[in-house]
C-alpha atoms as an extended CHARMM CRD file, in Angstrom:
* protein
*
        62  EXT
         1         1  MET       CA             96.5720000000       99.8640000000       96.0710000000  PROA      1               0.0000000000
         2         2  THR       CA             97.8180000000      102.2440000000       98.3790000000  PROA      2               0.0000000000
         3         3  LYS       CA            100.9460000000      102.0200000000      100.2270000000  PROA      3               0.0000000000
         4         4  LYS       CA            100.6060000000      101.0650000000      104.2030000000  PROA      4               0.0000000000
         5         5  ARG       CA            102.2980000000      104.5270000000      105.2950000000  PROA      5               0.0000000000
         6         6  GLU       CA            104.3870000000      103.5090000000      108.1080000000  PROA      6               0.0000000000
         7         7  GLU       CA            104.3860000000      105.9340000000      111.2450000000  PROA      7               0.0000000000
         8         8  PRO       CA            108.0760000000      106.0410000000      113.3090000000  PROA      8               0.0000000000
         9         9  ILE       CA            108.5090000000      103.5530000000      116.4870000000  PROA      9               0.0000000000
        10        10  ASP       CA            108.2160000000      104.8860000000      119.7720000000  PROA      10              0.0000000000
        11        11  LEU       CA            109.7550000000      101.7150000000      121.7260000000  PROA      11              0.0000000000
        12        12  ASN       CA            108.8580000000      103.6320000000      125.0410000000  PROA      12              0.0000000000
        13        13  ALA       CA            104.8800000000      102.9500000000      124.2630000000  PROA      13              0.0000000000
        14        14  LEU       CA            104.6680000000       99.8130000000      123.0840000000  PROA      14              0.0000000000
        15        15  LYS       CA            102.9050000000       96.2910000000      124.5700000000  PROA      15              0.0000000000
        16        16  PRO       CA            104.5470000000       93.8510000000      126.9570000000  PROA      16              0.0000000000
        17        17  GLU       CA            104.1920000000       91.5620000000      123.7600000000  PROA      17              0.0000000000
        18        18  ASP       CA            105.9110000000       93.8730000000      121.7520000000  PROA      18              0.0000000000
        19        19  LYS       CA            108.4740000000       95.3440000000      123.6080000000  PROA      19              0.0000000000
        20        20  LEU       CA            109.5290000000       91.6910000000      124.3330000000  PROA      20              0.0000000000
        21        21  LYS       CA            110.4800000000       91.0620000000      120.6210000000  PROA      21              0.0000000000
        22        22  TYR       CA            112.0610000000       94.4610000000      119.6170000000  PROA      22              0.0000000000
        23        23  GLU       CA            114.2240000000       93.2680000000      122.9200000000  PROA      23              0.0000000000
        24        24  VAL       CA            115.2910000000       90.1080000000      120.9290000000  PROA      24              0.0000000000
        25        25  ALA       CA            115.8440000000       91.7450000000      117.6040000000  PROA      25              0.0000000000
        26        26  GLU       CA            118.5340000000       93.5840000000      119.8280000000  PROA      26              0.0000000000
        27        27  GLU       CA            120.0180000000       90.9770000000      121.3760000000  PROA      27              0.0000000000
        28        28  LEU       CA            120.4820000000       89.5870000000      117.7420000000  PROA      28              0.0000000000
        29        29  GLY       CA            121.5480000000       92.5300000000      116.4180000000  PROA      29              0.0000000000
        30        30  LEU       CA            119.1320000000       93.0990000000      114.0870000000  PROA      30              0.0000000000
        31        31  LEU       CA            117.3030000000       96.0100000000      115.4790000000  PROA      31              0.0000000000
        32        32  ASP       CA            118.8770000000       98.7970000000      113.6960000000  PROA      32              0.0000000000
        33        33  ARG       CA            117.2830000000       96.9830000000      110.4430000000  PROA      33              0.0000000000
        34        34  VAL       CA            113.9970000000       96.3330000000      111.6310000000  PROA      34              0.0000000000
        35        35  LEU       CA            113.7500000000      100.3050000000      112.8960000000  PROA      35              0.0000000000
        36        36  ALA       CA            115.1750000000      101.5690000000      109.7460000000  PROA      36              0.0000000000
        37        37  ASP       CA            113.0540000000       98.8490000000      107.3930000000  PROA      37              0.0000000000
        38        38  GLY       CA            110.4470000000       97.2410000000      109.2000000000  PROA      38              0.0000000000
        39        39  TRP       CA            110.1910000000       93.4520000000      109.9470000000  PROA      39              0.0000000000
        40        40  LYS       CA            109.7800000000       92.6260000000      106.1890000000  PROA      40              0.0000000000
        41        41  SER       CA            113.2830000000       93.2340000000      105.5870000000  PROA      41              0.0000000000
        42        42  LEU       CA            114.6030000000       90.4360000000      107.7180000000  PROA      42              0.0000000000
        43        43  THR       CA            114.8790000000       86.5780000000      106.4710000000  PROA      43              0.0000000000
        44        44  SER       CA            112.2220000000       83.8230000000      107.3710000000  PROA      44              0.0000000000
        45        45  LYS       CA            115.7460000000       82.1560000000      109.4230000000  PROA      45              0.0000000000
        46        46  GLU       CA            115.7130000000       85.4740000000      111.0810000000  PROA      46              0.0000000000
        47        47  THR       CA            112.2320000000       86.1870000000      112.1570000000  PROA      47              0.0000000000
        48        48  GLY       CA            111.6390000000       82.1010000000      113.1730000000  PROA      48              0.0000000000
        49        49  ARG       CA            114.6700000000       83.0850000000      115.1780000000  PROA      49              0.0000000000
        50        50  ILE       CA            113.0090000000       86.1130000000      117.1340000000  PROA      50              0.0000000000
        51        51  GLY       CA            109.6140000000       83.7940000000      117.6540000000  PROA      51              0.0000000000
        52        52  GLY       CA            111.5650000000       81.1590000000      119.1360000000  PROA      52              0.0000000000
        53        53  ILE       CA            113.6410000000       82.9990000000      121.5430000000  PROA      53              0.0000000000
        54        54  VAL       CA            110.8020000000       85.1300000000      122.1770000000  PROA      54              0.0000000000
        55        55  THR       CA            108.1650000000       81.6600000000      123.2460000000  PROA      55              0.0000000000
        56        56  LYS       CA            110.9960000000       80.2730000000      125.1100000000  PROA      56              0.0000000000
        57        57  LYS       CA            111.2110000000       83.5330000000      127.4590000000  PROA      57              0.0000000000
        58        58  LYS       CA            107.3740000000       83.3240000000      127.6530000000  PROA      58              0.0000000000
        59        59  LYS       CA            107.7530000000       80.0630000000      129.2920000000  PROA      59              0.0000000000
        60        60  GLN       CA            110.5050000000       80.5660000000      131.5990000000  PROA      60              0.0000000000
        61        61  ALA       CA            108.4530000000       83.5180000000      132.8440000000  PROA      61              0.0000000000
        62        62  ARG       CA            105.4630000000       81.6460000000      133.9550000000  PROA      62              0.0000000000
């Protein structure tokens, strides 16, 4: 198997859904780790927390 080559993330060129996910990660103090090592560096608890907050914010935006 070949490793997937990860490219640097451009935070200014993200889709709105992805931008919200990164904003929540920043609020929780996890953005540095995501940018350095990718989403795989987070625990399932941290990822679930991000997902829950993103869902909550999307519901509030309606």
